CSV table of C-alpha atoms and ligand atoms in Angstrom, one decimal:
chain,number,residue,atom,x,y,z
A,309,UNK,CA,-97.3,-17.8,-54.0
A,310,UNK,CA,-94.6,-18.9,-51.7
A,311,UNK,CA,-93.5,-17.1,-48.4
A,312,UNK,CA,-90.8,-17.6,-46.0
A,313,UNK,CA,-92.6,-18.7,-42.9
A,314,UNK,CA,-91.7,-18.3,-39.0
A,315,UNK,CA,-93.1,-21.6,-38.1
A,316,UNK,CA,-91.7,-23.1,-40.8
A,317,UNK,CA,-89.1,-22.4,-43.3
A,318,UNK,CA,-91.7,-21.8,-46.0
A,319,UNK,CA,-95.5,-21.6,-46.5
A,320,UNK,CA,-97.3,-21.8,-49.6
A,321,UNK,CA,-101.0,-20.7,-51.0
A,322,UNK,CA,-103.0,-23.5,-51.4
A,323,UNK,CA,-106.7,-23.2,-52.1
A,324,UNK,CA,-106.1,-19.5,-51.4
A,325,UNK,CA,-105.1,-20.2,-47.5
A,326,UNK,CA,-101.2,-20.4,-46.7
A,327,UNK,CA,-100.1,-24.0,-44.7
A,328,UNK,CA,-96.9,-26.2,-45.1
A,329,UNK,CA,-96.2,-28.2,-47.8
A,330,UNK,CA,-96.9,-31.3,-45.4
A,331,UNK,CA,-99.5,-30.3,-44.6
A,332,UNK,CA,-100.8,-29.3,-48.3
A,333,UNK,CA,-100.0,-33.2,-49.2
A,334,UNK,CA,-102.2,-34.2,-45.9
A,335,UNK,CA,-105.1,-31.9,-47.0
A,336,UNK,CA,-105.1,-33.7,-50.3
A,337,UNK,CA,-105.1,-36.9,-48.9
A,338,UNK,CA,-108.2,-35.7,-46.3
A,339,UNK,CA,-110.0,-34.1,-49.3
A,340,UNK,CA,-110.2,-37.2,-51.2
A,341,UNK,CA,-110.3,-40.0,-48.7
A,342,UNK,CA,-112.5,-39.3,-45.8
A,343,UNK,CA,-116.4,-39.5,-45.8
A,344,UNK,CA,-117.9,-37.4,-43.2
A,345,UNK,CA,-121.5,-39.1,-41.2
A,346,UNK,CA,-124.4,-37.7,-40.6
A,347,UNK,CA,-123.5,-37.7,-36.8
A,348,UNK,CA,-119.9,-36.4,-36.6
A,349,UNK,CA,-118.3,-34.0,-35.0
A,350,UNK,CA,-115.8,-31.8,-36.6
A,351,UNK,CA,-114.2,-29.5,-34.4
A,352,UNK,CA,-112.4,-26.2,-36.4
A,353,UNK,CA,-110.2,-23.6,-34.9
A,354,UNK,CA,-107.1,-21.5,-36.4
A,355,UNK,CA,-104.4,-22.9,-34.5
A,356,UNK,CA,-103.5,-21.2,-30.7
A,357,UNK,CA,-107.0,-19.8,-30.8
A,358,UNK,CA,-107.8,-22.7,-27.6
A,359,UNK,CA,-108.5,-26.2,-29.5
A,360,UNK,CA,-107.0,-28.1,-26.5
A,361,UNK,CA,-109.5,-27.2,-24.3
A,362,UNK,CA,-112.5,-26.8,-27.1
A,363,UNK,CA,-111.4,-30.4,-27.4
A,364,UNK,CA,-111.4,-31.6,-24.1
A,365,UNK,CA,-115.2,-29.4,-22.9
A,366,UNK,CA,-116.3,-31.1,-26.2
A,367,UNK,CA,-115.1,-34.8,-25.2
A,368,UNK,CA,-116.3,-34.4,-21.8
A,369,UNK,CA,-119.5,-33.4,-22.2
A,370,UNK,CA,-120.7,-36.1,-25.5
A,371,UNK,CA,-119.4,-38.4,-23.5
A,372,UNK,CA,-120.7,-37.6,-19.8
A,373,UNK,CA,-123.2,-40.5,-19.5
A,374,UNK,CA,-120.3,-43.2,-20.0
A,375,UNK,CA,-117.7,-41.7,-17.6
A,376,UNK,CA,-118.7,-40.7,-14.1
A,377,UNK,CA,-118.3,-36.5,-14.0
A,378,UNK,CA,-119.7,-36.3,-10.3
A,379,UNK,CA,-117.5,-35.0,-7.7
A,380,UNK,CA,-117.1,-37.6,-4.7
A,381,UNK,CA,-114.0,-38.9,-6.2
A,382,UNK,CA,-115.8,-40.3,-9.5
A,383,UNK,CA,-113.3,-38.1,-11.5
A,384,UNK,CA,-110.7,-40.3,-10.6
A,385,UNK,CA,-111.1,-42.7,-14.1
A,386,UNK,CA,-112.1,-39.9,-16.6
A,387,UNK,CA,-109.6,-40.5,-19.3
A,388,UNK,CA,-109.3,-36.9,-19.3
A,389,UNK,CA,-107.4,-37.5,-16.3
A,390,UNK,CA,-104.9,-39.6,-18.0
A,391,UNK,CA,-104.8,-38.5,-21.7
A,392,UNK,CA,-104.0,-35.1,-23.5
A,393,UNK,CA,-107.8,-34.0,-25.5
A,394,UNK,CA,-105.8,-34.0,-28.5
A,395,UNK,CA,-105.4,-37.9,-27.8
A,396,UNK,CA,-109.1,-38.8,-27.2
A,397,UNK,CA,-109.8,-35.8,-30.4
A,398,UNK,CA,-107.6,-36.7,-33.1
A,399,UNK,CA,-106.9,-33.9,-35.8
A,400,UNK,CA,-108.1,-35.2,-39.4
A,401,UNK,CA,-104.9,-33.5,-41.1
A,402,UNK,CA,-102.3,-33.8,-38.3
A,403,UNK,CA,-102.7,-37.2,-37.4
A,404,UNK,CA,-105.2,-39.2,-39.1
A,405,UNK,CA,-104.7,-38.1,-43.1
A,406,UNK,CA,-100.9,-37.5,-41.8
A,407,UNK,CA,-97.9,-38.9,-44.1
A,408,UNK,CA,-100.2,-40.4,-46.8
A,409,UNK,CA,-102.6,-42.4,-44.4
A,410,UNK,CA,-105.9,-43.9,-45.2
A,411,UNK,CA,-107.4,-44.1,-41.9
A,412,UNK,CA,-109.8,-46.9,-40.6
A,413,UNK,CA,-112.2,-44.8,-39.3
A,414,UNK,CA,-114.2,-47.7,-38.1
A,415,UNK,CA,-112.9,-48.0,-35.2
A,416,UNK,CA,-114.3,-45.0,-34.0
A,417,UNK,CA,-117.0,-44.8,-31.3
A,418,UNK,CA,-120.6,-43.2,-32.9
A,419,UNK,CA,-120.4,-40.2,-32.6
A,420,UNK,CA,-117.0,-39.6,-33.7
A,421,UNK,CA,-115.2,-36.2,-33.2
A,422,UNK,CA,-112.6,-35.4,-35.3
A,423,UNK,CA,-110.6,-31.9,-35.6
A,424,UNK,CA,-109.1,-29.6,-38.0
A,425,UNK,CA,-107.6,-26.4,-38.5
A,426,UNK,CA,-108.7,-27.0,-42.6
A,427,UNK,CA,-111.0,-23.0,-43.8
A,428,UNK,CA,-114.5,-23.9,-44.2
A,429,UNK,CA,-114.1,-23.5,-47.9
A,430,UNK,CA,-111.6,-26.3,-48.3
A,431,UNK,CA,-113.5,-28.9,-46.4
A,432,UNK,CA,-114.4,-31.9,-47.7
A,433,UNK,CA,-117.4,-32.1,-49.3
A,434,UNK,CA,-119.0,-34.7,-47.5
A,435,UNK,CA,-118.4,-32.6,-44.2
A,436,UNK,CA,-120.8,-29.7,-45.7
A,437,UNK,CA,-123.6,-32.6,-47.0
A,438,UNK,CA,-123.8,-34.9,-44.5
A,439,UNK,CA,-125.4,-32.8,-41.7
A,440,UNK,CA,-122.6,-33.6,-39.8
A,441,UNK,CA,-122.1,-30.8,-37.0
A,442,UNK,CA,-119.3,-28.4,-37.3
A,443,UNK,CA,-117.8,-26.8,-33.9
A,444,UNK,CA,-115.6,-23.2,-34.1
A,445,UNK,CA,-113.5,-21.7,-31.7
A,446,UNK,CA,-112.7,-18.0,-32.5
A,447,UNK,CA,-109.7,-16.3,-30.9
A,448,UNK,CA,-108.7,-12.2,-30.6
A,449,UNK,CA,-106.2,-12.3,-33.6
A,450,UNK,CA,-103.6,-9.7,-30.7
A,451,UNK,CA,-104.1,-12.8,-28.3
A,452,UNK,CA,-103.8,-15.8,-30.6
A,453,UNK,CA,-100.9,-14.2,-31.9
A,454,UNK,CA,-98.8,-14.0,-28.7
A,455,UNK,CA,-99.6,-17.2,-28.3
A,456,UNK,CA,-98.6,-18.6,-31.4
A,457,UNK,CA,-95.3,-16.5,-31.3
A,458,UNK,CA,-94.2,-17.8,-28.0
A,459,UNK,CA,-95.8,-21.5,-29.1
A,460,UNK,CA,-92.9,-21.4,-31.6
A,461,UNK,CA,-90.3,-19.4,-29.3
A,462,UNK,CA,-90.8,-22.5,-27.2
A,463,UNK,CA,-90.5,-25.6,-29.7
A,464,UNK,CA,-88.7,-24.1,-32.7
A,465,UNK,CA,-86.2,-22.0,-30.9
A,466,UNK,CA,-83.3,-23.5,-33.4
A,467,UNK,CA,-85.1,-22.9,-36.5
A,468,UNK,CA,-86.4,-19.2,-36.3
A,469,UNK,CA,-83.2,-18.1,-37.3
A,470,UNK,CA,-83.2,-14.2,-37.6
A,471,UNK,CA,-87.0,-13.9,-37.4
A,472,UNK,CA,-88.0,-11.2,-35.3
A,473,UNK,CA,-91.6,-10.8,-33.7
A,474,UNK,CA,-91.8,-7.5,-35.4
A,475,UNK,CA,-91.5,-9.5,-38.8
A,476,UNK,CA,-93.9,-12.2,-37.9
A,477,UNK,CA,-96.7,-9.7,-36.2
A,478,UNK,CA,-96.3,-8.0,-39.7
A,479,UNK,CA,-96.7,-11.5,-41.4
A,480,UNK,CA,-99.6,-12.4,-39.6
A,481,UNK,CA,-101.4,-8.5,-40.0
A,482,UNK,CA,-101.0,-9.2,-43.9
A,483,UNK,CA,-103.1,-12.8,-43.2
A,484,UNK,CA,-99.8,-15.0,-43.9
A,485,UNK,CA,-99.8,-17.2,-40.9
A,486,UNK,CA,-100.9,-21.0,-41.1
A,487,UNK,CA,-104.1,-21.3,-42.4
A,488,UNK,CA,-104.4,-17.6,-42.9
A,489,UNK,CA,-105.3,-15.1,-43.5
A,490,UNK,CA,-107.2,-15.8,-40.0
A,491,UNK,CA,-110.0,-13.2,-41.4
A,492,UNK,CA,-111.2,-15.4,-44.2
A,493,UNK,CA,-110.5,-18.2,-41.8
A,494,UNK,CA,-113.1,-16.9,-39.2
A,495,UNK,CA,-115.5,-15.2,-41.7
A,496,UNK,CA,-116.2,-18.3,-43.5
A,497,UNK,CA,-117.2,-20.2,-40.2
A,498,UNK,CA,-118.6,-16.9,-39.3
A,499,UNK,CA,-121.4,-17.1,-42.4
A,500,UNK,CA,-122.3,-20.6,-42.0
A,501,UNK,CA,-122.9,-20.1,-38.4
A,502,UNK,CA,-125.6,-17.8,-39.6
A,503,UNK,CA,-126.8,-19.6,-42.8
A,504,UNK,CA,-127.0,-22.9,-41.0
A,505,UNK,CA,-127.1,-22.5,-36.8
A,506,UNK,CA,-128.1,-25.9,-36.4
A,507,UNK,CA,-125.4,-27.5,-38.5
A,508,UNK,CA,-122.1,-24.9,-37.4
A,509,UNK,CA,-122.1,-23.5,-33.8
A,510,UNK,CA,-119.5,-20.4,-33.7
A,511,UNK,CA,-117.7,-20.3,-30.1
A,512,UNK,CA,-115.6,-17.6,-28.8
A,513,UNK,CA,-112.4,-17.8,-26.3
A,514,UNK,CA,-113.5,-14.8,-24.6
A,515,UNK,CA,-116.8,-15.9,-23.6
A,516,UNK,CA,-115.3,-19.5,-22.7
A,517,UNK,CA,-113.2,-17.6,-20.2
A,518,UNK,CA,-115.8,-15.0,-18.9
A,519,UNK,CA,-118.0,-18.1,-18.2
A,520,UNK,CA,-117.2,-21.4,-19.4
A,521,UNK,CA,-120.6,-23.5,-18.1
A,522,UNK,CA,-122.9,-21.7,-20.0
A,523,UNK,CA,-121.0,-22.2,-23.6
A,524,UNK,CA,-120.7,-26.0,-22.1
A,525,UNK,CA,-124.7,-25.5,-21.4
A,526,UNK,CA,-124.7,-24.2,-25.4
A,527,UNK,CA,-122.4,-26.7,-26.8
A,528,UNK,CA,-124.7,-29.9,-25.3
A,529,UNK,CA,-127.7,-28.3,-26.6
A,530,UNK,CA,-126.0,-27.9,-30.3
A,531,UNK,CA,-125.0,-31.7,-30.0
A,532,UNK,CA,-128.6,-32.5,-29.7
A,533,UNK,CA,-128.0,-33.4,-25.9
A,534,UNK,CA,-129.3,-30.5,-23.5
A,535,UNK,CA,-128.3,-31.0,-19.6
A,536,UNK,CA,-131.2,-32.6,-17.9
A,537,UNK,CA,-132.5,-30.8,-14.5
A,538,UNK,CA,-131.3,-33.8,-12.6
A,539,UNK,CA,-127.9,-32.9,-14.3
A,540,UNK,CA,-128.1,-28.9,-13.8
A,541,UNK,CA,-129.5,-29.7,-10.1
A,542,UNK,CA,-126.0,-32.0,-9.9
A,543,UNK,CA,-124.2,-29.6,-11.5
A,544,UNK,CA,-122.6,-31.4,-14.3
A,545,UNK,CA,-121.5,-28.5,-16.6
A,546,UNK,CA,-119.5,-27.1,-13.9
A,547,UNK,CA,-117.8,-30.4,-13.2
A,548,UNK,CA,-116.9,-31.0,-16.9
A,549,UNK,CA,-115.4,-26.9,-16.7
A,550,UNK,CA,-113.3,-27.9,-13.5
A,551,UNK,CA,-112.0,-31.1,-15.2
A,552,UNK,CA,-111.2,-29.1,-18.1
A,553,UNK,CA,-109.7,-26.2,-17.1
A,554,UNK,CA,-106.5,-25.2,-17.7
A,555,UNK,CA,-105.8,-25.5,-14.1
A,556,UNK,CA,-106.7,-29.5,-14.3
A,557,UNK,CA,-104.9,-30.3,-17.3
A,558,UNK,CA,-101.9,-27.9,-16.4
A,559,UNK,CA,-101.0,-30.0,-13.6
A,560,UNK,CA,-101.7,-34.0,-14.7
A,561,UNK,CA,-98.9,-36.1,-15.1
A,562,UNK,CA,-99.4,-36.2,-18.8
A,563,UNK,CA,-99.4,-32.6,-19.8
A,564,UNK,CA,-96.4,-32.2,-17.6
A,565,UNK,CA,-93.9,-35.4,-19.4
A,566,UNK,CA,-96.4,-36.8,-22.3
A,567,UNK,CA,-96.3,-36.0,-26.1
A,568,UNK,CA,-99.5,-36.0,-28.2
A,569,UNK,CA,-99.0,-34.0,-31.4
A,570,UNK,CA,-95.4,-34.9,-33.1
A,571,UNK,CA,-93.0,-32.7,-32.6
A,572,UNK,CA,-94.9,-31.3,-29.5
A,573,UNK,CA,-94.1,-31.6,-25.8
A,574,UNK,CA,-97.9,-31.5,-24.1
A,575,UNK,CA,-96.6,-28.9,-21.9
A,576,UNK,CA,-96.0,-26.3,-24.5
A,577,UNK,CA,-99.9,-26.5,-24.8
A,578,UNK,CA,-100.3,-24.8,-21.8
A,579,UNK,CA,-99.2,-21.5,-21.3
A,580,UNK,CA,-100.7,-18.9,-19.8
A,581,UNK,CA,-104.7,-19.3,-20.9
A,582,UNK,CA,-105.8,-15.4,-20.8
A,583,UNK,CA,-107.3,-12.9,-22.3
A,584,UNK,CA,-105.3,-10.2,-23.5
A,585,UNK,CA,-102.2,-11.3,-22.3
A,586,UNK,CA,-101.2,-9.4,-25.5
A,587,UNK,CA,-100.5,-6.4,-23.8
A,588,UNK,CA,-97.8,-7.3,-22.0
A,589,UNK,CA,-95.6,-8.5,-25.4
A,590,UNK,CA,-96.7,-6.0,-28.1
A,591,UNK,CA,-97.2,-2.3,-28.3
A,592,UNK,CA,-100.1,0.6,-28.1
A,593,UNK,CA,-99.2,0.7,-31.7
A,594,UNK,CA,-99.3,-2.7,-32.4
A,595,UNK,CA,-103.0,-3.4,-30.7
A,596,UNK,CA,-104.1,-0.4,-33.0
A,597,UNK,CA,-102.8,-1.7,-36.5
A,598,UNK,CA,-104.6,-5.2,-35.4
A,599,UNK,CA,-107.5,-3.2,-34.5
A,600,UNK,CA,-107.5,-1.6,-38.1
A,601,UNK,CA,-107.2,-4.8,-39.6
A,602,UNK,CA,-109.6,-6.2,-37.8
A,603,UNK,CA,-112.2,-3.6,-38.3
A,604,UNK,CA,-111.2,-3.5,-41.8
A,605,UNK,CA,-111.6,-6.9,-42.9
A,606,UNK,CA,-114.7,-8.1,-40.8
A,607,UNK,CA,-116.3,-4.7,-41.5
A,608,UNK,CA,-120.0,-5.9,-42.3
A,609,UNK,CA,-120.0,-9.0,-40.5
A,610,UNK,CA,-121.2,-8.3,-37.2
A,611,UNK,CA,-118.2,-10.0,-36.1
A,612,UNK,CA,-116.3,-8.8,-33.1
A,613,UNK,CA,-113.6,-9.6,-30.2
A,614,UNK,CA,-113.0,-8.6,-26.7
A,615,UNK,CA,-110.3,-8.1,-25.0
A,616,UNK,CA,-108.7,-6.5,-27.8
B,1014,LIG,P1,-101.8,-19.0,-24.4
B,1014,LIG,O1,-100.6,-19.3,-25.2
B,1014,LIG,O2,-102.3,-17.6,-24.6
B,1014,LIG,O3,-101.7,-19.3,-23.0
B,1014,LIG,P2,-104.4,-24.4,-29.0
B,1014,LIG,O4,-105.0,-25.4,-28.0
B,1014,LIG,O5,-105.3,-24.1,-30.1
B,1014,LIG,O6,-103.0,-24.7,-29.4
B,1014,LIG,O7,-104.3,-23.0,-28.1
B,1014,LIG,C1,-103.4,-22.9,-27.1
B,1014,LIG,C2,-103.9,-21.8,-26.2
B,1014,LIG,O8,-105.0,-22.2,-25.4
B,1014,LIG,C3,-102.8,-21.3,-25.2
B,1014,LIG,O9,-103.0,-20.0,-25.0
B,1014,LIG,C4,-103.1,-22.2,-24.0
B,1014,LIG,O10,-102.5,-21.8,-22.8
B,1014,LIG,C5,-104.6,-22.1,-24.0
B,1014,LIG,N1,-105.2,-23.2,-23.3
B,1014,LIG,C6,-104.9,-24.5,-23.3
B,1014,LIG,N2,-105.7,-25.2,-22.5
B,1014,LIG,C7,-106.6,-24.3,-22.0
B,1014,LIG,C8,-107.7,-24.4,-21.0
B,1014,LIG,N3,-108.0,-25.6,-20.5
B,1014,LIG,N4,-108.3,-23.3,-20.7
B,1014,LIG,C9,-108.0,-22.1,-21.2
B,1014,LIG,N5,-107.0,-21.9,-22.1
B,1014,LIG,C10,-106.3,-23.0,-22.5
């Protein structure tokens, strides 16, 4: 099945999920060529759903021993300071597997991280067998929507053409949006979450933004690396949430002027960073057709959103 897309002229079914043709060649190439270890990271989210900062909270606190976190001016050479996350977290499809690459991946720092936006279902197979650890961010589908729409708004102006919002919102309520339909996208991080808890930790933007240091607390205990009381006592988690939050990264020199994903300005990575900004770009109506899709589609799952 083919589609004419909104962020992208068209979008095709592959492996019963809708992506780009690009990115369909890319997917290949990542499902044949690259060899998960026992100690990697994979980070998953549906795109707009908050993998910047998933991927910055995630680099910050693996790597906390190397780079000094505590206030006093240590920040200053945290390279989170200096580099976009999706620089220091590459994306396996996006950048590594990217334009018929073979990757060295031995270059890498132990343990690596890697990202994708790939359903769980079309993961390669050594990512599901090696014990390597899988990492999902969830997103309200009303609020990852806005921010996709205005993502695009932003960097495609020229190329949406005649699209309307109206036409895309109904797009993306049918499940025909990248990587879609975003149900079966979460669902099937969803189920291994429960099957396998020590193997696939299931995160939610909401609760990131209610209160980020205890998902930070939840993350390093996931990774195997629980805060120590010296590092609760020095209050470590809550330095890793200041130097990661959208605040921070709005405002450094290289979200303002650098580039770190082709085609994308950083900036355009950070827009707003709230919950429910929905309500100020779609209608009562539109929040309850969501709603009925949502409640629809997860029905079962014990799955559910707030800020919806
Ligand atoms: P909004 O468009 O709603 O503001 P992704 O990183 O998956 O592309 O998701 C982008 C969304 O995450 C954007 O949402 C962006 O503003 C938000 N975001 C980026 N960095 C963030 C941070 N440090 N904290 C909270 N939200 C962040």
């Amino acid at each position: 099945p083919k589609e004419r897309g909104w962020r992208t002229p068209f979008l095709y079914k592959y492996q019963n999920f809708w992506c780009q043709p690009r990115e369909i060649q890319a997917i290949i190439n990542l499902q044949t060529h690259f060899k998960a270890h026992r100690s990697d990271i994979i980070i998953a989210t549906i795109p707009k759903s908050g993998t910047t900062w998933l991927k910055a909270l995630l680099y910050a606190t693996l790597n906390r021993g190397r780079y000094e976190i505590r206030g006093g001016g240590g920040f200053q050479s945290h390279p989170l300071l200096f580099s976009n996350s999706h620089d220091l977290v590459p994306f396996l499809e996006y950048k590594l597997y990217a334009n018929g690459q073979i990757p060295d991946l031995g270059v890498f720092d132990s343990p690596r991280i890697f990202a994708t936006h790939v359903p769980y279902p079309a993961l390669p197979g050594s990512v599901k067998t090696s014990g390597a650890k899988v990492v999902y961010l969830c997103r309200n589908p009303l609020d990852t929507f806005i921010s996709s729409w205005h993502f695009i708004k932003n960097v495609r102006h020229d190329s949406l053409g005649d699209f309307t919002m109206d036409r895309a919102f109904d797009m993306f309520c049918r499940g025909v949006v990248g990587f879609g339909p975003f149900w079966e996208h979460m669902l099937g991080y969803w189920k291994q979450s429960i099957a396998n808890p020590n193997r696939v930790l299931f995160l939610k933007y909401e609760d990131m933004k209610d209160d980020v240091v205890p998902v930070i607390e939840k993350l390093a205990e996931f990774l195997g690396m629980g805060f120590s009381p010296e590092e609760e006592a020095a209050g470590v988690a809550a330095e890793i949430a200041n130097l990661c939050s959208f605040e921070t990264q709005k405002e450094l020199e290289v979200n303002k002027t650098g580039k770190s994903i082709s085609g994308f300005e950083n900036w355009s990575l950070f827009r707003k960073g709230e919950v429910g900004d929905w309500v100020n770009h779609l209608s009562p109506e539109m929040g309850d057709k969501m709603r009925q899709v949502v409640v629809e589609k997860l029905a079962g799952s014990g799955l559910t959103f707030s800020g919806f």
